[in-house]
PDB file of C-alpha atoms in Angstrom:
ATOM      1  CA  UNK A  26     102.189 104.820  44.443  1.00 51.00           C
ATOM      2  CA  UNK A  27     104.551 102.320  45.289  1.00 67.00           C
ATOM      3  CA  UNK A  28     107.785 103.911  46.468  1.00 78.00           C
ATOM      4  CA  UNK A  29     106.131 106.948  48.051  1.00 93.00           C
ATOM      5  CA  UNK A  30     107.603 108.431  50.880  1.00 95.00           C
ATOM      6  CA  UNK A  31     105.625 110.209  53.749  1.00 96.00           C
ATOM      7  CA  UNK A  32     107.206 112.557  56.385  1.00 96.00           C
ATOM      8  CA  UNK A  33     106.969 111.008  60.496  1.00 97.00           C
ATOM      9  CA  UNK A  34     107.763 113.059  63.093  1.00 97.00           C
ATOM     10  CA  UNK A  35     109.489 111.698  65.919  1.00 97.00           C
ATOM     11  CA  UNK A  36     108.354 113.471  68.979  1.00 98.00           C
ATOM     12  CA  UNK A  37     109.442 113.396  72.406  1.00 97.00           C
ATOM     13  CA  UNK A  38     108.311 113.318  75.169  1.00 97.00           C
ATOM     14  CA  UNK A  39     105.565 111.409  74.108  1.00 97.00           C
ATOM     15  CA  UNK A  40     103.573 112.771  76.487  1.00 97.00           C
ATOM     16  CA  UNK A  41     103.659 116.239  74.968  1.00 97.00           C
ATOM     17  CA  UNK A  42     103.317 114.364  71.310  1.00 97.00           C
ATOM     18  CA  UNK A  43      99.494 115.485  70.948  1.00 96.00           C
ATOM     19  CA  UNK A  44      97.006 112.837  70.888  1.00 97.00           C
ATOM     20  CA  UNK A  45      97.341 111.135  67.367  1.00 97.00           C
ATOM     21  CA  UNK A  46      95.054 108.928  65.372  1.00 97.00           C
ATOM     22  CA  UNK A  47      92.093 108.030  67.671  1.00 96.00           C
ATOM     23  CA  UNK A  48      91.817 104.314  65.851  1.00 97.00           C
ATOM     24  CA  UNK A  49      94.819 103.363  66.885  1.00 98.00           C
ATOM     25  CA  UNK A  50      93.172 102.509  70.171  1.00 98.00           C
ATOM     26  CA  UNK A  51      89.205 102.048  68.983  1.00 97.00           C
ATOM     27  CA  UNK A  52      89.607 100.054  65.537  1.00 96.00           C
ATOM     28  CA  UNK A  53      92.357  97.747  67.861  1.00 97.00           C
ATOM     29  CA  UNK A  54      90.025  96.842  70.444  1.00 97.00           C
ATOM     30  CA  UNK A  55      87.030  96.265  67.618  1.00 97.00           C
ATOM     31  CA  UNK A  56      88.869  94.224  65.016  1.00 96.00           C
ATOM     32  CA  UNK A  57      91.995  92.896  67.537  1.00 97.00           C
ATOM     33  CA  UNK A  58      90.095  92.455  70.594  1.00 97.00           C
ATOM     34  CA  UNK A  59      86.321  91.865  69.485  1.00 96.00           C
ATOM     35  CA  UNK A  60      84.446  94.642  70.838  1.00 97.00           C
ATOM     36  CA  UNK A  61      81.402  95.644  69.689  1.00 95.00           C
ATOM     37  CA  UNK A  62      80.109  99.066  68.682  1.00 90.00           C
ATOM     38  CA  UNK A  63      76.974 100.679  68.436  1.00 78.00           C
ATOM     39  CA  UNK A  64      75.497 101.839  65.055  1.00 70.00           C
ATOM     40  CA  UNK A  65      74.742 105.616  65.549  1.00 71.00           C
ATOM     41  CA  UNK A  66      76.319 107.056  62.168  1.00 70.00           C
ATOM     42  CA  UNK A  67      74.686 110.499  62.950  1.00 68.00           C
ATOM     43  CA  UNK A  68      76.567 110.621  66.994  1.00 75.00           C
ATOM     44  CA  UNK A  69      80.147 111.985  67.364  1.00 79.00           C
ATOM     45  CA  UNK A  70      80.891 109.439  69.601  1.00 89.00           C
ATOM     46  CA  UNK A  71      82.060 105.947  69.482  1.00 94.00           C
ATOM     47  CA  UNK A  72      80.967 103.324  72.177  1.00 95.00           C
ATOM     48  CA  UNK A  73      82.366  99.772  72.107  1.00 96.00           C
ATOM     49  CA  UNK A  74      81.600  97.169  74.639  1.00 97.00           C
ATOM     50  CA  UNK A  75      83.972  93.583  75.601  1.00 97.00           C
ATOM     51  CA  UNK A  76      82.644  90.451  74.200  1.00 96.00           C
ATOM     52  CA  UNK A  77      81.867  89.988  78.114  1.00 95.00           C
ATOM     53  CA  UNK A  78      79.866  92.992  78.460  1.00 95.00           C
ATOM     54  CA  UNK A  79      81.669  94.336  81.576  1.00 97.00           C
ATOM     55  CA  UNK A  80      84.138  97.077  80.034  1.00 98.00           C
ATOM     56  CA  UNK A  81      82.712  99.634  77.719  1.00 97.00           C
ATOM     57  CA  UNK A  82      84.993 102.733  76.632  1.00 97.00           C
ATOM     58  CA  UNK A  83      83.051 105.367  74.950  1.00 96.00           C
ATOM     59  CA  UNK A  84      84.722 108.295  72.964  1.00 96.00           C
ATOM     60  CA  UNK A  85      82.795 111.498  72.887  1.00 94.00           C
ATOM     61  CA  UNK A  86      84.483 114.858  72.176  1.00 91.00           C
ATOM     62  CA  UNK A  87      82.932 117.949  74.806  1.00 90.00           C
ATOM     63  CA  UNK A  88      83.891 121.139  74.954  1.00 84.00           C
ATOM     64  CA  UNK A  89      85.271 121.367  78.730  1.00 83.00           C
ATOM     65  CA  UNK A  90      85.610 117.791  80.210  1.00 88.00           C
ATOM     66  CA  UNK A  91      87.538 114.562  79.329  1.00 96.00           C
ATOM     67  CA  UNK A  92      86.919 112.739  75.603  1.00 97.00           C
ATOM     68  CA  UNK A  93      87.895 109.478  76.609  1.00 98.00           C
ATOM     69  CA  UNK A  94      85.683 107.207  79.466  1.00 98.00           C
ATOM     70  CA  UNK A  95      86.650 103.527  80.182  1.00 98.00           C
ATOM     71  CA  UNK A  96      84.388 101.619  82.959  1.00 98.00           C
ATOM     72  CA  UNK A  97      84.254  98.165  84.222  1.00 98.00           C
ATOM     73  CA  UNK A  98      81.457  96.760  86.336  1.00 97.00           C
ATOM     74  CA  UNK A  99      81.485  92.949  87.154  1.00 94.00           C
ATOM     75  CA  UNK A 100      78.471  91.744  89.180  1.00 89.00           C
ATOM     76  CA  UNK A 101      79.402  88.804  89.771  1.00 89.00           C
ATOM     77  CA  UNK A 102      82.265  90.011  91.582  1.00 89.00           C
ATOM     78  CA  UNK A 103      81.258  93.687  92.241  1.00 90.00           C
ATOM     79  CA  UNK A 104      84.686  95.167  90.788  1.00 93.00           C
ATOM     80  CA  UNK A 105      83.930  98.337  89.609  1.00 96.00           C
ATOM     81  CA  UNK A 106      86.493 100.572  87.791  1.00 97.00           C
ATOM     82  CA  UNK A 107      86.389 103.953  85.724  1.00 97.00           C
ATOM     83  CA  UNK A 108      89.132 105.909  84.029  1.00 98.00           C
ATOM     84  CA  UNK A 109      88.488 108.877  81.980  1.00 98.00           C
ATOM     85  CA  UNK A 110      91.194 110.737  79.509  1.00 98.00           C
ATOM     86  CA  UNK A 111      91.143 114.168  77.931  1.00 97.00           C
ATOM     87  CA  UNK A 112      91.331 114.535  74.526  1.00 96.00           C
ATOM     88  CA  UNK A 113      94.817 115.950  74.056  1.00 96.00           C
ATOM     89  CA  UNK A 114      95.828 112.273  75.514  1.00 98.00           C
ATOM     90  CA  UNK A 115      98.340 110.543  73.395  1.00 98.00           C
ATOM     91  CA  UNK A 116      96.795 107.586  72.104  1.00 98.00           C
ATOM     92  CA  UNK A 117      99.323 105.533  72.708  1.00 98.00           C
ATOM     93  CA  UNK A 118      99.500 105.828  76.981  1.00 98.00           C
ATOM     94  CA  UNK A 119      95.062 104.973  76.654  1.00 98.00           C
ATOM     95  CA  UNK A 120      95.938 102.175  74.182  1.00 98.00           C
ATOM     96  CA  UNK A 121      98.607 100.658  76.765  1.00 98.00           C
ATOM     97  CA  UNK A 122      95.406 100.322  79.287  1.00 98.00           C
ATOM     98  CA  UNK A 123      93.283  99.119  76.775  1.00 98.00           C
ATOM     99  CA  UNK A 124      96.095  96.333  75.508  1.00 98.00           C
ATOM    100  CA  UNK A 125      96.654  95.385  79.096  1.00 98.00           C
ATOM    101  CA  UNK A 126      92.886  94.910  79.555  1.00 98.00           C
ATOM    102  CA  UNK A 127      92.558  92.512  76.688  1.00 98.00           C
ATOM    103  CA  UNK A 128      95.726  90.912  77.511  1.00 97.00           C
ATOM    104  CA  UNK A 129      94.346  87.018  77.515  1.00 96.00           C
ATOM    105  CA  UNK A 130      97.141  86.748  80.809  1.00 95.00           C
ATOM    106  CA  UNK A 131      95.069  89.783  82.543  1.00 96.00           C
ATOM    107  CA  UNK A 132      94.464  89.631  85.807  1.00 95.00           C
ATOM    108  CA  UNK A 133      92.571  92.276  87.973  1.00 94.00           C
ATOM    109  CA  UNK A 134      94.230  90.861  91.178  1.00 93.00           C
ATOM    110  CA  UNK A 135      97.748  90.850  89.898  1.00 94.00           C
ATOM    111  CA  UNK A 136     100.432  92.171  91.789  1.00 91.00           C
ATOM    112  CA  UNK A 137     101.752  95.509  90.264  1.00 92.00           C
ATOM    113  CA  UNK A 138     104.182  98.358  91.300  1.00 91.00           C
ATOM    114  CA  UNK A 139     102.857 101.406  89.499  1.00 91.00           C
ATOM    115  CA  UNK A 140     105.763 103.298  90.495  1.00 92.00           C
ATOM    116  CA  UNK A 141     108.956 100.862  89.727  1.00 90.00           C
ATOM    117  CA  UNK A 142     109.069 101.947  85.961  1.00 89.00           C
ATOM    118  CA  UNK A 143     108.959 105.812  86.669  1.00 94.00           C
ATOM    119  CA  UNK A 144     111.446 105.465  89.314  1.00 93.00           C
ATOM    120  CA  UNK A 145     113.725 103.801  86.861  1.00 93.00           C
ATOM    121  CA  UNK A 146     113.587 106.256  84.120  1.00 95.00           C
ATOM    122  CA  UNK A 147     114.720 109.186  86.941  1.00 95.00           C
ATOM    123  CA  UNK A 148     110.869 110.528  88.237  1.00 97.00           C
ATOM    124  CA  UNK A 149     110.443 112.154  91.815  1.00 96.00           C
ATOM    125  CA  UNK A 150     108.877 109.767  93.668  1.00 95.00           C
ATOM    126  CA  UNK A 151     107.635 111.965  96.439  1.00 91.00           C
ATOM    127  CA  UNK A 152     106.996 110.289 100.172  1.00 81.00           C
ATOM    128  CA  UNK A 153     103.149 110.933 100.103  1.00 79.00           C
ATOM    129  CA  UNK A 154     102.901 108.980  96.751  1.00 83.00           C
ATOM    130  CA  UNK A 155     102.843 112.086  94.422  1.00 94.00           C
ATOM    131  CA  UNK A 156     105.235 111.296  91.221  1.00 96.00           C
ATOM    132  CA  UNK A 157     106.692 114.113  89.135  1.00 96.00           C
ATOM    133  CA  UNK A 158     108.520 113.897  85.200  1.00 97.00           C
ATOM    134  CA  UNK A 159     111.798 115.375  85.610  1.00 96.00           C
ATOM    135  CA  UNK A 160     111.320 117.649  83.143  1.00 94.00           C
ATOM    136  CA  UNK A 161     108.673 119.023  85.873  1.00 94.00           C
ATOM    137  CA  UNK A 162     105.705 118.807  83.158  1.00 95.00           C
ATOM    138  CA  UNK A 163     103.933 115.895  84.898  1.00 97.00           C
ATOM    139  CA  UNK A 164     102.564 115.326  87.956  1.00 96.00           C
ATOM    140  CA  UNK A 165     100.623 112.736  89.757  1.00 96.00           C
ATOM    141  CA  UNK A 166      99.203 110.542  92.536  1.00 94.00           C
ATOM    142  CA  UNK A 167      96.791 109.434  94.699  1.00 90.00           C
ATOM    143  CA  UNK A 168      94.746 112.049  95.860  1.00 84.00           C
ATOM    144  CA  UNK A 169      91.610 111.868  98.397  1.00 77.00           C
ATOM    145  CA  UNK A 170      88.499 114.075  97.466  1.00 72.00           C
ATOM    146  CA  UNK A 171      85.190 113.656  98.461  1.00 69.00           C
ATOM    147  CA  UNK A 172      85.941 110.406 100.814  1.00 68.00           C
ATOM    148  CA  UNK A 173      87.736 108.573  97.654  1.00 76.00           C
ATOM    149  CA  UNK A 174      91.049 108.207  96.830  1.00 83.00           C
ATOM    150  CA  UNK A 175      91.453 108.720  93.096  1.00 94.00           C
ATOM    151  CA  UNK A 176      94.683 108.870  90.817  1.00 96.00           C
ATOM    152  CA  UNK A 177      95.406 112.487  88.997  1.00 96.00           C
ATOM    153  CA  UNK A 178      97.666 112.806  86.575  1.00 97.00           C
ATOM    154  CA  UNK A 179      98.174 115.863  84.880  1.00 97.00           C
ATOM    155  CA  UNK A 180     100.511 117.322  82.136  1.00 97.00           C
ATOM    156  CA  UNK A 181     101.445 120.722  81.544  1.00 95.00           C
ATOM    157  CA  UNK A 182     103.323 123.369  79.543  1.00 89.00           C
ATOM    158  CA  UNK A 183     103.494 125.917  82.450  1.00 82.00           C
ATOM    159  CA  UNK A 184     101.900 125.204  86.005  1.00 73.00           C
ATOM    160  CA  UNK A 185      98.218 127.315  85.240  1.00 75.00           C
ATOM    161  CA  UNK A 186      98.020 125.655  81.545  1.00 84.00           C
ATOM    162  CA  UNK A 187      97.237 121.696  81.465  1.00 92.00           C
ATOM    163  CA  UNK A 188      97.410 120.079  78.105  1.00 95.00           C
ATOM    164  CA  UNK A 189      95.646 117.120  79.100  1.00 97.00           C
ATOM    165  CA  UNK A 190      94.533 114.827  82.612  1.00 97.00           C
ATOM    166  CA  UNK A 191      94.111 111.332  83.020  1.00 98.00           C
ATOM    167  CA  UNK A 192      91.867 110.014  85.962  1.00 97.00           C
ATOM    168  CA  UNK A 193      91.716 106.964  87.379  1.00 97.00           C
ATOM    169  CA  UNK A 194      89.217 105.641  90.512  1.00 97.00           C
ATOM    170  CA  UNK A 195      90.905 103.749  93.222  1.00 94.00           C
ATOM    171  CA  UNK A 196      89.783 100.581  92.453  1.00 95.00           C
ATOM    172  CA  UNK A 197      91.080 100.571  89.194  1.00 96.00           C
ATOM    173  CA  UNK A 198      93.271  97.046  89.569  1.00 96.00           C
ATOM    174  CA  UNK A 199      96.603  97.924  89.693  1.00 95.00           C
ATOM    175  CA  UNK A 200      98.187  96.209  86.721  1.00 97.00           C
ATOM    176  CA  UNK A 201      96.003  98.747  84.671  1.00 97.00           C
ATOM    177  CA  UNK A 202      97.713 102.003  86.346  1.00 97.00           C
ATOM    178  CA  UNK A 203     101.098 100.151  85.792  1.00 96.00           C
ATOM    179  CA  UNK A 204     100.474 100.301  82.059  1.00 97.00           C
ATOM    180  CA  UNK A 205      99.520 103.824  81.715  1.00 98.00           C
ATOM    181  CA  UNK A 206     102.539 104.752  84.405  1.00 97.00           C
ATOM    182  CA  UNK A 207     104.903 102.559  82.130  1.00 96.00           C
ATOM    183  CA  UNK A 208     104.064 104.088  78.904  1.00 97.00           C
ATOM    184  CA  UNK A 209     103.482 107.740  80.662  1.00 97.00           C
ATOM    185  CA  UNK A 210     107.755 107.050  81.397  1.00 97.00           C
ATOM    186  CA  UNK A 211     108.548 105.463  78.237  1.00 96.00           C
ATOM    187  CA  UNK A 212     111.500 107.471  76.739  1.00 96.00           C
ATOM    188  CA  UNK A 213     111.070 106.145  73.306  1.00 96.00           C
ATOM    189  CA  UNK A 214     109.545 109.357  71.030  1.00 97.00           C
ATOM    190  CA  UNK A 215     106.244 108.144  69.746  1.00 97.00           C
ATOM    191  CA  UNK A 216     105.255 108.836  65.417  1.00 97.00           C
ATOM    192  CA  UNK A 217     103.113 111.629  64.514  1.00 97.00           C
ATOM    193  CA  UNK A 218     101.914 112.753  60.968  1.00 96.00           C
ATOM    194  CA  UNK A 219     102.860 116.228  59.889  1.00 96.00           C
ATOM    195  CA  UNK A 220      99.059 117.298  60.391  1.00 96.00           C
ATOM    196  CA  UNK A 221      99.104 115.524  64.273  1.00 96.00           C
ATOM    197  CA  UNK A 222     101.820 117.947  64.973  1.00 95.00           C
ATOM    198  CA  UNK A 223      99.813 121.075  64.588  1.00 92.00           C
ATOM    199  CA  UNK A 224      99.461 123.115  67.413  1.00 89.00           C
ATOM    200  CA  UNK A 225     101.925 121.545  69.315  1.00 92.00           C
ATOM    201  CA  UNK A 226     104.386 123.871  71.916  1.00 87.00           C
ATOM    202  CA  UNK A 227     107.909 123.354  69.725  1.00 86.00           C
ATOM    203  CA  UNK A 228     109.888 124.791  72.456  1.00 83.00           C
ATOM    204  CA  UNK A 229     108.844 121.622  75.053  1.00 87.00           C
ATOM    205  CA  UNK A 230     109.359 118.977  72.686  1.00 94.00           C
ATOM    206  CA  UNK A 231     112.238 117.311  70.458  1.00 95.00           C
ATOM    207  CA  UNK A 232     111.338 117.388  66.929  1.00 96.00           C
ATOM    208  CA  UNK A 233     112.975 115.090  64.154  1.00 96.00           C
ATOM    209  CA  UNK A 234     111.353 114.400  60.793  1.00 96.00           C
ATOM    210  CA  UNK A 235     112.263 111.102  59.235  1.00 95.00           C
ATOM    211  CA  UNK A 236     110.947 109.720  55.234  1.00 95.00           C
ATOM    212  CA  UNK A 237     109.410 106.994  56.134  1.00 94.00           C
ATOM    213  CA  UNK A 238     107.785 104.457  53.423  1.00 95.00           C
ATOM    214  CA  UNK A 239     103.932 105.039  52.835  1.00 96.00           C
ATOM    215  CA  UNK A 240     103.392 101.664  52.939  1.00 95.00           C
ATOM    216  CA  UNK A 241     105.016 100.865  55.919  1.00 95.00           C
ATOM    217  CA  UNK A 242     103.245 103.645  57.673  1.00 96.00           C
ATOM    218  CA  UNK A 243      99.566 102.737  56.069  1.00 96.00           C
ATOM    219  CA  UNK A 244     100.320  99.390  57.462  1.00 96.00           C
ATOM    220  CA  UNK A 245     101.120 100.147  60.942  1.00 97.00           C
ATOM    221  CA  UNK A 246      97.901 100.204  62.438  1.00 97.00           C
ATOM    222  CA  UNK A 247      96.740  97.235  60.539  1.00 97.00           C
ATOM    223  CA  UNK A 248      99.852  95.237  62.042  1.00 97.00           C
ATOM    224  CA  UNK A 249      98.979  96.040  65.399  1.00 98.00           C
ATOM    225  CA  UNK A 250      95.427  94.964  65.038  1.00 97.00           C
ATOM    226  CA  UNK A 251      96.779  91.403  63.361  1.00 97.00           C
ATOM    227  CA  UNK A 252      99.200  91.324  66.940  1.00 97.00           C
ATOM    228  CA  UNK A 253      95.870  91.685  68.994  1.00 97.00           C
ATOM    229  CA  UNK A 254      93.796  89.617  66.709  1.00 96.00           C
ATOM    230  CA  UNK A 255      96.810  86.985  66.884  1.00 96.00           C
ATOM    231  CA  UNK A 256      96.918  86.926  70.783  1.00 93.00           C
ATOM    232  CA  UNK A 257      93.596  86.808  70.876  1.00 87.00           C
ATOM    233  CA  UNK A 258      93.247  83.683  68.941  1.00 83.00           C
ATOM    234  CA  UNK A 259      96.481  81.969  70.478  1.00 68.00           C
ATOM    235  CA  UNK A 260      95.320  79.126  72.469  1.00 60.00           C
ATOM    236  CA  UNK A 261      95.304  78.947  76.104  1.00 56.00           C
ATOM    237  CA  UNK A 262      98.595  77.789  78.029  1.00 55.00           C
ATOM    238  CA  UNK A 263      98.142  74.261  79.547  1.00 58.00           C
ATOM    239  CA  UNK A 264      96.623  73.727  83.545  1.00 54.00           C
ATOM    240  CA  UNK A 265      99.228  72.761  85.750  1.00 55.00           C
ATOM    241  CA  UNK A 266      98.968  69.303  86.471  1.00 61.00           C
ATOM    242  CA  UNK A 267      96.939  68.482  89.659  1.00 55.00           C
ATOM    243  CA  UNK A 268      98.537  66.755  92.598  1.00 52.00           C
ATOM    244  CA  UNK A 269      97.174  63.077  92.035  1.00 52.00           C
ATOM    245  CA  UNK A 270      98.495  63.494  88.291  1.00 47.00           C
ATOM    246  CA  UNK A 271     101.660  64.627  89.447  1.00 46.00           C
ATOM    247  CA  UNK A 272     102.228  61.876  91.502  1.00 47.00           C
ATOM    248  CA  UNK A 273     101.147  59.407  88.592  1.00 48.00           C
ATOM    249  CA  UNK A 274     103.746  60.564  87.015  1.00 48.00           C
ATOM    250  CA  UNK A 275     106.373  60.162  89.731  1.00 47.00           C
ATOM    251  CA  UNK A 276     105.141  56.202  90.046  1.00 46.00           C
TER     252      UNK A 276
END
C-alpha cells in the first residue's frame, strides 16, 4: 500500500547487529557484479562464480563451522586467497569485501593499511599486531598456526561465547582486509528488520526503532544493485598518455 510504514531498527555496533538479509551481498554480486550461479534448486547453498572464473564465494549453512567461503585462485599469476565467515556475520562487513573485489579500480597489489581506520575510530592497536574494539568485544590479528600466518577475528558477548569469526589466509591482498577492518570500525549503526533482531543480546547493543517508508526500504537493496550494476558498466578511465605523445604535445 502506498504510504505504508515499516519499523527499522538501528543497531549498533554493527558488529553485534546479527547477520541480516543474506542477498544483500549474493543477489549484489549476481545482478550488480555479473556472477554466475549454479542451478541446484534442491541444495541449501548458493555458489556464484566472477565472470573471470577466479573468485567463487559459496554460501552453505553447517551446523558447527563457518557459512560463508570466498576463494580466489589465479593461475596465471598463482595468487591464491580464501576467507571464510560464520553465519552470525553481518552482511554488511562480507559485502564490503565483496564490493571491494568487484571494484573496476581493484587492485590485488595495492598498497593498504589495514589498521589506519581502526586506529582512528579509538581500537587497541597492540605491538604484536593484535587489534581490539574498545568496547573489548572484538579481537584480532595475525596469528601463525600450522607454519601460516592467518588473520582471526573474532567477536564476542563474554570471552568463552563467540557470536561469530571471520578468517582470512595471509595472502589475502591487503586492500581486501582493509575493507572488512574499515567496515568492522565503522561507527555508523547498520538497519535491521524487526524479525533480524531476534535473538540478539539487548544489553550489548543500542537499540532505536525508526518508521521508515516501505517503499524506501523494499527499494534499498535494489538501489545498491543499480550502484554496482552502474560502476560496472561505467567506462574505463583514459591511459595516461605515453612519453612520445606527451612530447607531441609539448612541440
Amino acid at each position: 500500500m502506498r504510504g505504508a510504514k515499516v519499523d527499522q531498527a538501528l543497531v549498533s555496533p554493527g558488529y553485534l547487529a546479527g547477520p541480516g538479509d543474506p542477498a544483500w551481498v549474493t543477489a549484489a554480486l549476481h545482478a550488480g557484479a555479473g556472477w554466475k550461479h549454479g542451478h541446484d534448486p534442491l541444495m541449501a547453498r548458493v555458489v556464484l562464480t566472477s565472470p573471470d572464473q577466479r573468485a567463487v564465494l559459496r554460501l552453505e549453512p553447517v551446523l558447527n563451522g563457518p557459512w560463508w567461503h570466498l576463494s580466489y585462485n589465479d593461475g596465471r599469476t598463482g595468487l591464491r586467497w580464501e576467507a571464510s565467515f560464520d553465519g552470525a556475520t553481518p552482511v554488511e562487513l562480507i559485502a564490503a569485501v565483496t564490493d571491494a573485489l568487484t571494484h573496476p579500480d581493484y587492485d590485488a597489489r595495492a598498497v593498504a593499511e589495514p589498521y589506519k581506520l581502526l586506529a582512528w575510530e579509538g581500537w587497541d592497536i597492540a605491538s604484536n599486531s593484535g587489534f581490539c574494539s574498545p568496547d573489548r568485544r572484538v579481537r584480532g590479528g595475525r596469528h601463525t598456526f600450522s607454519g601460516s600466518t592467518n588473520w582471526h577475528i573474532t567477536t564476542s558477548h563474554y570471552a568463552d561465547k563467540p557470536v561469530w569469526k571471520a578468517r582470512l589466509s595471509s595472502s589475502t591482498p591487503r586492500v581486501l582486509v582493509a575493507a572488512f577492518l574499515a567496515a568492522l570500525a565503522d561507527p555508523e549503526p547498520v538497519r535491521r528488520s524487526p524479525e533480524q533482531t531476534q535473538g540478539l543480546s539487548l544489553h550489548r547493543i543500542t537499540m532505536q526503532w525508526q518508521e521508515q517508508p516501505a517503499e524506501d526500504v523494499a527499494r534499498a537493496l535494489p538501489e545498491r544493485i543499480e550502484r554496482l550494476a552502474a560502476r560496472r558498466a561505467s567506462p574505463p578511465p583514459p591511459a595516461p598518455p605515453t612519453p612520445s605523445s606527451a612530447r607531441r604535445r609539448i612541440h
